[in-house]
């Protein structure tokens, strides 16, 4: 009788063991899948929009004098230009705003935000956004400086006046600012991807949503200076391989006063992907 009971219960015990084993396998596979999904969330890049604006006109601009670190205010025309730029950006909901500490850029930024209807945040001053230090030629007329450069067998862009910041150093500080902003956006918005700092080497870049179809997690405004922005744009397009919209020669030009340049950026700590939405746009000045 006891033996018959053993044979009777043995299939039930086996079934229980099989069910238990299957459950363990399922839980293990589920855990691995969860870990994989969490890793993908952590390594997912962020997409944001960043808008660069050159300051409005100054009297020195009108007289074609080199300003550099000289702290020269906006002219009355420059103030109007800045307000016009602000009206063209009035519906942009900026999540953060940066400006050079030089008053022509800072005032331009203030006037842009004054026209904004989306309750913009306070301006963050960053001295890396200053104009190039032109050394001994600051305050001089550009034609005088070109004559000095020609005397040494150089063109103006190649000429490095005494005490001036090199173009390499200028580009390096502007690139440093841009990288720090990208990293800050990535870190601030990590809650959307989970905690962690993994890179995107395991992300299938070809299957990422196109930049223009991605919803930016932030919208950033930066107000700076002509030569400084020119070097940053060279970095973005030549070093980071952002395609140039239209004529490639546009990279050789200084942005016009209050010219607007806008990018969409997809960033993770080891990868950049950029799209230039518009460059040197001064359509808001047509009526001036």
PDB file of C-alpha atoms in Angstrom:
ATOM      1  CA  UNK A   1       0.000   0.000   0.000  1.00  0.00           C
ATOM      2  CA  UNK A   2       2.835   2.356   0.882  1.00  0.00           C
ATOM      3  CA  UNK A   3       4.632   1.512  -2.396  1.00  0.00           C
ATOM      4  CA  UNK A   4       1.495   2.185  -4.412  1.00  0.00           C
ATOM      5  CA  UNK A   5       1.201   5.575  -2.744  1.00  0.00           C
ATOM      6  CA  UNK A   6       4.814   6.368  -3.730  1.00  0.00           C
ATOM      7  CA  UNK A   7       4.129   5.533  -7.367  1.00  0.00           C
ATOM      8  CA  UNK A   8       0.952   7.576  -7.203  1.00  0.00           C
ATOM      9  CA  UNK A   9       2.673  10.751  -5.905  1.00  0.00           C
ATOM     10  CA  UNK A  10       5.891  10.508  -7.965  1.00  0.00           C
ATOM     11  CA  UNK A  11       4.439  12.115 -11.171  1.00  0.00           C
ATOM     12  CA  UNK A  12       3.094  15.012  -9.110  1.00  0.00           C
ATOM     13  CA  UNK A  13       6.522  15.584  -7.568  1.00  0.00           C
ATOM     14  CA  UNK A  14       8.142  15.529 -11.013  1.00  0.00           C
ATOM     15  CA  UNK A  15       5.569  17.949 -12.338  1.00  0.00           C
ATOM     16  CA  UNK A  16       6.201  20.264  -9.423  1.00  0.00           C
ATOM     17  CA  UNK A  17       9.946  20.108 -10.014  1.00  0.00           C
ATOM     18  CA  UNK A  18       9.507  20.784 -13.717  1.00  0.00           C
ATOM     19  CA  UNK A  19       7.231  23.741 -13.003  1.00  0.00           C
ATOM     20  CA  UNK A  20       9.703  25.079 -10.426  1.00  0.00           C
ATOM     21  CA  UNK A  21      12.615  24.714 -12.869  1.00  0.00           C
ATOM     22  CA  UNK A  22      10.672  26.394 -15.648  1.00  0.00           C
ATOM     23  CA  UNK A  23       9.726  29.232 -13.346  1.00  0.00           C
ATOM     24  CA  UNK A  24      13.371  29.730 -12.341  1.00  0.00           C
ATOM     25  CA  UNK A  25      14.433  29.822 -16.008  1.00  0.00           C
ATOM     26  CA  UNK A  26      11.665  32.312 -16.804  1.00  0.00           C
ATOM     27  CA  UNK A  27      12.653  34.572 -13.892  1.00  0.00           C
ATOM     28  CA  UNK A  28      16.299  34.390 -14.938  1.00  0.00           C
ATOM     29  CA  UNK A  29      15.489  35.287 -18.540  1.00  0.00           C
ATOM     30  CA  UNK A  30      13.179  38.075 -17.384  1.00  0.00           C
ATOM     31  CA  UNK A  31      15.914  39.470 -15.141  1.00  0.00           C
ATOM     32  CA  UNK A  32      18.424  39.422 -17.996  1.00  0.00           C
ATOM     33  CA  UNK A  33      15.959  41.185 -20.271  1.00  0.00           C
ATOM     34  CA  UNK A  34      15.254  43.775 -17.579  1.00  0.00           C
ATOM     35  CA  UNK A  35      18.979  44.392 -17.137  1.00  0.00           C
ATOM     36  CA  UNK A  36      19.371  44.740 -20.898  1.00  0.00           C
ATOM     37  CA  UNK A  37      16.506  47.229 -21.110  1.00  0.00           C
ATOM     38  CA  UNK A  38      17.859  49.248 -18.175  1.00  0.00           C
ATOM     39  CA  UNK A  39      21.286  49.364 -19.802  1.00  0.00           C
ATOM     40  CA  UNK A  40      19.741  50.611 -23.028  1.00  0.00           C
ATOM     41  CA  UNK A  41      17.858  53.297 -21.092  1.00  0.00           C
ATOM     42  CA  UNK A  42      21.032  54.395 -19.343  1.00  0.00           C
ATOM     43  CA  UNK A  43      23.054  54.548 -22.544  1.00  0.00           C
ATOM     44  CA  UNK A  44      20.418  56.325 -24.648  1.00  0.00           C
ATOM     45  CA  UNK A  45      21.611  59.744 -25.849  1.00  0.00           C
ATOM     46  CA  UNK A  46      19.701  62.986 -25.290  1.00  0.00           C
ATOM     47  CA  UNK A  47      18.460  65.329 -27.985  1.00  0.00           C
ATOM     48  CA  UNK A  48      18.329  69.075 -27.422  1.00  0.00           C
ATOM     49  CA  UNK A  49      18.153  72.324 -29.371  1.00  0.00           C
ATOM     50  CA  UNK A  50      20.752  75.081 -29.027  1.00  0.00           C
ATOM     51  CA  UNK A  51      20.463  78.555 -30.555  1.00  0.00           C
ATOM     52  CA  UNK A  52      23.469  80.880 -30.929  1.00  0.00           C
ATOM     53  CA  UNK A  53      23.086  84.640 -31.424  1.00  0.00           C
ATOM     54  CA  UNK A  54      25.795  87.192 -32.061  1.00  0.00           C
ATOM     55  CA  UNK A  55      25.437  90.485 -30.164  1.00  0.00           C
ATOM     56  CA  UNK A  56      23.844  93.554 -31.732  1.00  0.00           C
ATOM     57  CA  UNK A  57      25.734  96.340 -33.449  1.00  0.00           C
ATOM     58  CA  UNK A  58      28.081  98.650 -31.528  1.00  0.00           C
ATOM     59  CA  UNK A  59      29.594 101.942 -32.622  1.00  0.00           C
ATOM     60  CA  UNK A  60      32.898 100.090 -33.025  1.00  0.00           C
ATOM     61  CA  UNK A  61      31.208  97.647 -35.426  1.00  0.00           C
ATOM     62  CA  UNK A  62      29.912 100.576 -37.457  1.00  0.00           C
ATOM     63  CA  UNK A  63      33.378 102.145 -37.544  1.00  0.00           C
ATOM     64  CA  UNK A  64      35.003  98.772 -38.287  1.00  0.00           C
ATOM     65  CA  UNK A  65      37.188  98.923 -35.194  1.00  0.00           C
ATOM     66  CA  UNK A  66      38.348  95.721 -33.521  1.00  0.00           C
ATOM     67  CA  UNK A  67      36.759  95.262 -30.092  1.00  0.00           C
ATOM     68  CA  UNK A  68      38.011  91.992 -28.630  1.00  0.00           C
ATOM     69  CA  UNK A  69      37.839  92.232 -24.842  1.00  0.00           C
ATOM     70  CA  UNK A  70      37.037  95.962 -24.880  1.00  0.00           C
ATOM     71  CA  UNK A  71      33.690  96.308 -23.122  1.00  0.00           C
ATOM     72  CA  UNK A  72      31.785  98.421 -25.640  1.00  0.00           C
ATOM     73  CA  UNK A  73      27.984  98.843 -25.295  1.00  0.00           C
ATOM     74  CA  UNK A  74      25.362  98.417 -27.982  1.00  0.00           C
ATOM     75  CA  UNK A  75      24.538 101.353 -30.212  1.00  0.00           C
ATOM     76  CA  UNK A  76      20.930 102.462 -30.570  1.00  0.00           C
ATOM     77  CA  UNK A  77      20.755 100.375 -33.753  1.00  0.00           C
ATOM     78  CA  UNK A  78      22.180  97.393 -31.883  1.00  0.00           C
ATOM     79  CA  UNK A  79      19.516  97.699 -29.224  1.00  0.00           C
ATOM     80  CA  UNK A  80      16.799  97.610 -31.874  1.00  0.00           C
ATOM     81  CA  UNK A  81      18.477  94.620 -33.562  1.00  0.00           C
ATOM     82  CA  UNK A  82      18.504  92.753 -30.264  1.00  0.00           C
ATOM     83  CA  UNK A  83      14.823  93.455 -29.663  1.00  0.00           C
ATOM     84  CA  UNK A  84      14.014  92.334 -33.206  1.00  0.00           C
ATOM     85  CA  UNK A  85      15.924  89.104 -32.621  1.00  0.00           C
ATOM     86  CA  UNK A  86      13.930  88.673 -29.413  1.00  0.00           C
ATOM     87  CA  UNK A  87      10.642  89.075 -31.258  1.00  0.00           C
ATOM     88  CA  UNK A  88      11.692  86.419 -33.766  1.00  0.00           C
ATOM     89  CA  UNK A  89      12.446  84.071 -30.848  1.00  0.00           C
ATOM     90  CA  UNK A  90       9.526  85.148 -28.654  1.00  0.00           C
ATOM     91  CA  UNK A  91       7.817  81.736 -28.644  1.00  0.00           C
ATOM     92  CA  UNK A  92      10.969  79.738 -27.926  1.00  0.00           C
ATOM     93  CA  UNK A  93      10.691  78.112 -24.487  1.00  0.00           C
ATOM     94  CA  UNK A  94      14.313  78.274 -23.368  1.00  0.00           C
ATOM     95  CA  UNK A  95      15.296  75.927 -20.557  1.00  0.00           C
ATOM     96  CA  UNK A  96      18.618  77.694 -19.950  1.00  0.00           C
ATOM     97  CA  UNK A  97      20.358  80.832 -21.234  1.00  0.00           C
ATOM     98  CA  UNK A  98      24.072  81.660 -21.457  1.00  0.00           C
ATOM     99  CA  UNK A  99      25.837  84.908 -22.362  1.00  0.00           C
ATOM    100  CA  UNK A 100      29.288  86.425 -22.478  1.00  0.00           C
ATOM    101  CA  UNK A 101      30.081  88.806 -19.631  1.00  0.00           C
ATOM    102  CA  UNK A 102      30.889  91.630 -22.070  1.00  0.00           C
ATOM    103  CA  UNK A 103      28.026  94.131 -22.008  1.00  0.00           C
ATOM    104  CA  UNK A 104      27.275  94.105 -25.745  1.00  0.00           C
ATOM    105  CA  UNK A 105      26.463  90.373 -25.563  1.00  0.00           C
ATOM    106  CA  UNK A 106      24.805  90.451 -22.136  1.00  0.00           C
ATOM    107  CA  UNK A 107      22.560  93.393 -23.090  1.00  0.00           C
ATOM    108  CA  UNK A 108      21.624  91.665 -26.331  1.00  0.00           C
ATOM    109  CA  UNK A 109      20.626  88.613 -24.318  1.00  0.00           C
ATOM    110  CA  UNK A 110      18.560  90.726 -21.917  1.00  0.00           C
ATOM    111  CA  UNK A 111      16.694  92.366 -24.797  1.00  0.00           C
ATOM    112  CA  UNK A 112      16.021  89.004 -26.453  1.00  0.00           C
ATOM    113  CA  UNK A 113      14.552  87.624 -23.231  1.00  0.00           C
ATOM    114  CA  UNK A 114      12.502  90.772 -22.660  1.00  0.00           C
ATOM    115  CA  UNK A 115      10.506  89.901 -25.791  1.00  0.00           C
ATOM    116  CA  UNK A 116      10.071  86.255 -24.796  1.00  0.00           C
ATOM    117  CA  UNK A 117       6.618  85.121 -23.711  1.00  0.00           C
ATOM    118  CA  UNK A 118       7.651  81.780 -22.178  1.00  0.00           C
ATOM    119  CA  UNK A 119       9.082  82.893 -18.799  1.00  0.00           C
ATOM    120  CA  UNK A 120      12.772  82.298 -19.612  1.00  0.00           C
ATOM    121  CA  UNK A 121      15.275  81.388 -16.866  1.00  0.00           C
ATOM    122  CA  UNK A 122      17.968  83.770 -15.541  1.00  0.00           C
ATOM    123  CA  UNK A 123      21.045  84.424 -17.680  1.00  0.00           C
ATOM    124  CA  UNK A 124      24.135  82.389 -16.810  1.00  0.00           C
ATOM    125  CA  UNK A 125      27.338  84.306 -17.535  1.00  0.00           C
ATOM    126  CA  UNK A 126      30.240  82.265 -18.910  1.00  0.00           C
ATOM    127  CA  UNK A 127      33.518  84.060 -19.675  1.00  0.00           C
ATOM    128  CA  UNK A 128      34.439  81.363 -22.201  1.00  0.00           C
ATOM    129  CA  UNK A 129      31.868  83.024 -24.465  1.00  0.00           C
ATOM    130  CA  UNK A 130      33.930  86.236 -24.634  1.00  0.00           C
ATOM    131  CA  UNK A 131      35.195  87.553 -27.932  1.00  0.00           C
ATOM    132  CA  UNK A 132      38.730  86.684 -28.985  1.00  0.00           C
ATOM    133  CA  UNK A 133      41.421  88.675 -27.210  1.00  0.00           C
ATOM    134  CA  UNK A 134      42.978  90.614 -30.092  1.00  0.00           C
ATOM    135  CA  UNK A 135      45.883  91.920 -28.004  1.00  0.00           C
ATOM    136  CA  UNK A 136      47.679  95.013 -29.220  1.00  0.00           C
ATOM    137  CA  UNK A 137      45.264  95.766 -32.095  1.00  0.00           C
ATOM    138  CA  UNK A 138      42.105  96.161 -29.995  1.00  0.00           C
ATOM    139  CA  UNK A 139      40.531  99.526 -30.772  1.00  0.00           C
ATOM    140  CA  UNK A 140      42.277  99.773 -34.148  1.00  0.00           C
ATOM    141  CA  UNK A 141      40.518  99.998 -37.510  1.00  0.00           C
ATOM    142  CA  UNK A 142      40.406  96.698 -39.401  1.00  0.00           C
ATOM    143  CA  UNK A 143      42.134  98.238 -42.444  1.00  0.00           C
ATOM    144  CA  UNK A 144      45.088  99.285 -40.283  1.00  0.00           C
ATOM    145  CA  UNK A 145      45.383  95.731 -39.004  1.00  0.00           C
ATOM    146  CA  UNK A 146      45.206  94.280 -42.516  1.00  0.00           C
ATOM    147  CA  UNK A 147      48.087  96.575 -43.484  1.00  0.00           C
ATOM    148  CA  UNK A 148      50.097  95.287 -40.497  1.00  0.00           C
ATOM    149  CA  UNK A 149      49.358  91.698 -41.501  1.00  0.00           C
ATOM    150  CA  UNK A 150      50.340  92.334 -45.134  1.00  0.00           C
ATOM    151  CA  UNK A 151      53.667  93.780 -43.986  1.00  0.00           C
ATOM    152  CA  UNK A 152      54.440  90.360 -42.516  1.00  0.00           C
ATOM    153  CA  UNK A 153      53.220  88.548 -45.622  1.00  0.00           C
ATOM    154  CA  UNK A 154      50.019  87.365 -43.960  1.00  0.00           C
ATOM    155  CA  UNK A 155      46.282  87.804 -44.427  1.00  0.00           C
ATOM    156  CA  UNK A 156      44.180  89.103 -41.528  1.00  0.00           C
ATOM    157  CA  UNK A 157      42.844  85.663 -40.486  1.00  0.00           C
ATOM    158  CA  UNK A 158      46.418  84.297 -40.334  1.00  0.00           C
ATOM    159  CA  UNK A 159      47.810  87.305 -38.481  1.00  0.00           C
ATOM    160  CA  UNK A 160      48.313  86.915 -34.729  1.00  0.00           C
ATOM    161  CA  UNK A 161      48.948  90.355 -33.178  1.00  0.00           C
ATOM    162  CA  UNK A 162      51.173  90.758 -30.144  1.00  0.00           C
ATOM    163  CA  UNK A 163      49.382  89.599 -27.004  1.00  0.00           C
ATOM    164  CA  UNK A 164      46.468  88.155 -28.978  1.00  0.00           C
ATOM    165  CA  UNK A 165      44.748  84.859 -28.329  1.00  0.00           C
ATOM    166  CA  UNK A 166      45.481  82.269 -31.009  1.00  0.00           C
ATOM    167  CA  UNK A 167      42.631  80.898 -33.092  1.00  0.00           C
ATOM    168  CA  UNK A 168      43.407  77.447 -31.689  1.00  0.00           C
ATOM    169  CA  UNK A 169      43.051  78.662 -28.103  1.00  0.00           C
ATOM    170  CA  UNK A 170      39.822  80.497 -28.991  1.00  0.00           C
ATOM    171  CA  UNK A 171      38.326  77.418 -30.615  1.00  0.00           C
ATOM    172  CA  UNK A 172      39.402  75.244 -27.674  1.00  0.00           C
ATOM    173  CA  UNK A 173      37.575  77.372 -25.084  1.00  0.00           C
ATOM    174  CA  UNK A 174      34.434  77.598 -27.198  1.00  0.00           C
ATOM    175  CA  UNK A 175      34.517  73.828 -27.772  1.00  0.00           C
ATOM    176  CA  UNK A 176      34.995  73.352 -24.019  1.00  0.00           C
ATOM    177  CA  UNK A 177      31.870  75.421 -23.347  1.00  0.00           C
ATOM    178  CA  UNK A 178      29.857  73.431 -25.868  1.00  0.00           C
ATOM    179  CA  UNK A 179      30.996  70.074 -24.499  1.00  0.00           C
ATOM    180  CA  UNK A 180      30.207  71.114 -20.927  1.00  0.00           C
ATOM    181  CA  UNK A 181      26.699  72.199 -21.945  1.00  0.00           C
ATOM    182  CA  UNK A 182      26.139  68.873 -23.731  1.00  0.00           C
ATOM    183  CA  UNK A 183      27.307  66.917 -20.693  1.00  0.00           C
ATOM    184  CA  UNK A 184      25.168  69.035 -18.378  1.00  0.00           C
ATOM    185  CA  UNK A 185      22.050  68.359 -20.463  1.00  0.00           C
ATOM    186  CA  UNK A 186      22.888  64.653 -20.528  1.00  0.00           C
ATOM    187  CA  UNK A 187      23.372  64.529 -16.734  1.00  0.00           C
ATOM    188  CA  UNK A 188      20.323  66.626 -15.895  1.00  0.00           C
ATOM    189  CA  UNK A 189      18.014  64.499 -18.011  1.00  0.00           C
ATOM    190  CA  UNK A 190      19.390  61.119 -16.951  1.00  0.00           C
ATOM    191  CA  UNK A 191      16.138  60.401 -15.073  1.00  0.00           C
ATOM    192  CA  UNK A 192      14.558  59.803 -18.462  1.00  0.00           C
ATOM    193  CA  UNK A 193      17.101  57.058 -19.144  1.00  0.00           C
ATOM    194  CA  UNK A 194      17.953  55.742 -15.671  1.00  0.00           C
ATOM    195  CA  UNK A 195      21.195  56.283 -13.727  1.00  0.00           C
ATOM    196  CA  UNK A 196      24.561  55.543 -15.243  1.00  0.00           C
ATOM    197  CA  UNK A 197      27.233  56.851 -17.579  1.00  0.00           C
ATOM    198  CA  UNK A 198      27.538  54.122 -20.188  1.00  0.00           C
ATOM    199  CA  UNK A 199      28.444  55.210 -23.694  1.00  0.00           C
ATOM    200  CA  UNK A 200      26.404  54.514 -26.784  1.00  0.00           C
ATOM    201  CA  UNK A 201      28.719  52.014 -28.471  1.00  0.00           C
ATOM    202  CA  UNK A 202      25.979  49.369 -28.073  1.00  0.00           C
ATOM    203  CA  UNK A 203      23.273  51.593 -29.604  1.00  0.00           C
ATOM    204  CA  UNK A 204      22.161  50.888 -33.174  1.00  0.00           C
ATOM    205  CA  UNK A 205      22.744  54.377 -34.566  1.00  0.00           C
ATOM    206  CA  UNK A 206      21.084  53.554 -37.898  1.00  0.00           C
ATOM    207  CA  UNK A 207      17.799  52.804 -36.119  1.00  0.00           C
ATOM    208  CA  UNK A 208      17.749  55.975 -34.029  1.00  0.00           C
ATOM    209  CA  UNK A 209      14.873  58.339 -34.706  1.00  0.00           C
ATOM    210  CA  UNK A 210      15.874  61.132 -37.149  1.00  0.00           C
ATOM    211  CA  UNK A 211      16.964  64.271 -35.307  1.00  0.00           C
ATOM    212  CA  UNK A 212      14.266  66.443 -36.851  1.00  0.00           C
ATOM    213  CA  UNK A 213      11.627  63.989 -35.580  1.00  0.00           C
ATOM    214  CA  UNK A 214      13.030  63.810 -32.043  1.00  0.00           C
ATOM    215  CA  UNK A 215      11.541  65.859 -29.213  1.00  0.00           C
ATOM    216  CA  UNK A 216      14.307  67.992 -27.630  1.00  0.00           C
ATOM    217  CA  UNK A 217      14.595  67.606 -23.865  1.00  0.00           C
ATOM    218  CA  UNK A 218      15.904  71.188 -23.621  1.00  0.00           C
ATOM    219  CA  UNK A 219      16.042  74.383 -25.662  1.00  0.00           C
ATOM    220  CA  UNK A 220      19.134  76.507 -24.989  1.00  0.00           C
ATOM    221  CA  UNK A 221      20.035  80.091 -25.923  1.00  0.00           C
ATOM    222  CA  UNK A 222      23.645  81.306 -26.165  1.00  0.00           C
ATOM    223  CA  UNK A 223      24.655  84.908 -26.919  1.00  0.00           C
ATOM    224  CA  UNK A 224      28.284  85.497 -27.830  1.00  0.00           C
ATOM    225  CA  UNK A 225      30.571  87.260 -30.343  1.00  0.00           C
ATOM    226  CA  UNK A 226      31.483  87.098 -34.022  1.00  0.00           C
ATOM    227  CA  UNK A 227      34.998  85.623 -34.060  1.00  0.00           C
ATOM    228  CA  UNK A 228      34.236  83.343 -31.111  1.00  0.00           C
ATOM    229  CA  UNK A 229      31.095  81.914 -32.723  1.00  0.00           C
ATOM    230  CA  UNK A 230      32.880  81.501 -36.054  1.00  0.00           C
ATOM    231  CA  UNK A 231      35.495  79.273 -34.400  1.00  0.00           C
ATOM    232  CA  UNK A 232      32.833  77.269 -32.579  1.00  0.00           C
ATOM    233  CA  UNK A 233      30.971  76.663 -35.832  1.00  0.00           C
ATOM    234  CA  UNK A 234      34.207  75.516 -37.499  1.00  0.00           C
ATOM    235  CA  UNK A 235      34.598  73.021 -34.646  1.00  0.00           C
ATOM    236  CA  UNK A 236      31.023  71.760 -34.951  1.00  0.00           C
ATOM    237  CA  UNK A 237      31.194  71.290 -38.704  1.00  0.00           C
ATOM    238  CA  UNK A 238      34.793  70.214 -39.267  1.00  0.00           C
ATOM    239  CA  UNK A 239      35.686  68.385 -36.050  1.00  0.00           C
ATOM    240  CA  UNK A 240      32.247  67.001 -35.147  1.00  0.00           C
ATOM    241  CA  UNK A 241      31.247  66.484 -38.808  1.00  0.00           C
ATOM    242  CA  UNK A 242      27.960  68.378 -38.791  1.00  0.00           C
ATOM    243  CA  UNK A 243      26.845  68.829 -42.428  1.00  0.00           C
ATOM    244  CA  UNK A 244      27.033  72.439 -43.626  1.00  0.00           C
ATOM    245  CA  UNK A 245      23.711  73.807 -44.909  1.00  0.00           C
ATOM    246  CA  UNK A 246      24.144  75.385 -48.324  1.00  0.00           C
ATOM    247  CA  UNK A 247      27.423  77.021 -49.333  1.00  0.00           C
ATOM    248  CA  UNK A 248      30.386  75.596 -47.307  1.00  0.00           C
ATOM    249  CA  UNK A 249      32.063  79.014 -47.564  1.00  0.00           C
ATOM    250  CA  UNK A 250      29.613  80.246 -44.921  1.00  0.00           C
ATOM    251  CA  UNK A 251      32.035  78.871 -42.311  1.00  0.00           C
ATOM    252  CA  UNK A 252      34.564  81.519 -43.395  1.00  0.00           C
ATOM    253  CA  UNK A 253      32.176  84.348 -42.597  1.00  0.00           C
ATOM    254  CA  UNK A 254      31.619  86.185 -39.336  1.00  0.00           C
ATOM    255  CA  UNK A 255      27.940  85.966 -38.261  1.00  0.00           C
ATOM    256  CA  UNK A 256      26.042  89.230 -38.815  1.00  0.00           C
ATOM    257  CA  UNK A 257      24.991  91.261 -35.793  1.00  0.00           C
ATOM    258  CA  UNK A 258      22.169  89.326 -34.053  1.00  0.00           C
ATOM    259  CA  UNK A 259      22.512  86.589 -36.676  1.00  0.00           C
ATOM    260  CA  UNK A 260      20.792  83.409 -35.441  1.00  0.00           C
ATOM    261  CA  UNK A 261      22.288  79.935 -35.828  1.00  0.00           C
ATOM    262  CA  UNK A 262      20.413  76.895 -34.548  1.00  0.00           C
ATOM    263  CA  UNK A 263      21.386  73.238 -34.099  1.00  0.00           C
ATOM    264  CA  UNK A 264      19.735  70.029 -33.033  1.00  0.00           C
ATOM    265  CA  UNK A 265      22.171  67.926 -31.024  1.00  0.00           C
ATOM    266  CA  UNK A 266      22.068  64.246 -30.124  1.00  0.00           C
ATOM    267  CA  UNK A 267      24.658  63.637 -27.409  1.00  0.00           C
ATOM    268  CA  UNK A 268      26.071  60.961 -25.176  1.00  0.00           C
ATOM    269  CA  UNK A 269      29.534  61.139 -23.553  1.00  0.00           C
ATOM    270  CA  UNK A 270      31.237  59.397 -26.498  1.00  0.00           C
ATOM    271  CA  UNK A 271      29.136  60.450 -29.451  1.00  0.00           C
ATOM    272  CA  UNK A 272      27.855  63.615 -31.093  1.00  0.00           C
ATOM    273  CA  UNK A 273      25.320  63.888 -33.878  1.00  0.00           C
ATOM    274  CA  UNK A 274      24.347  67.373 -35.076  1.00  0.00           C
ATOM    275  CA  UNK A 275      22.017  68.972 -37.565  1.00  0.00           C
ATOM    276  CA  UNK A 276      22.246  72.643 -38.464  1.00  0.00           C
ATOM    277  CA  UNK A 277      18.707  73.981 -38.719  1.00  0.00           C
ATOM    278  CA  UNK A 278      19.740  77.477 -39.845  1.00  0.00           C
ATOM    279  CA  UNK A 279      22.930  79.525 -39.970  1.00  0.00           C
ATOM    280  CA  UNK A 280      23.541  83.296 -39.813  1.00  0.00           C
ATOM    281  CA  UNK A 281      19.814  83.979 -40.129  1.00  0.00           C
ATOM    282  CA  UNK A 282      19.170  87.742 -40.001  1.00  0.00           C
ATOM    283  CA  UNK A 283      15.721  87.767 -41.542  1.00  0.00           C
ATOM    284  CA  UNK A 284      14.420  89.651 -38.498  1.00  0.00           C
ATOM    285  CA  UNK A 285      16.469  92.701 -39.613  1.00  0.00           C
ATOM    286  CA  UNK A 286      14.843  93.112 -43.015  1.00  0.00           C
ATOM    287  CA  UNK A 287      12.730  96.055 -41.927  1.00  0.00           C
ATOM    288  CA  UNK A 288      15.639  97.980 -40.337  1.00  0.00           C
TER     289      UNK A 288
END
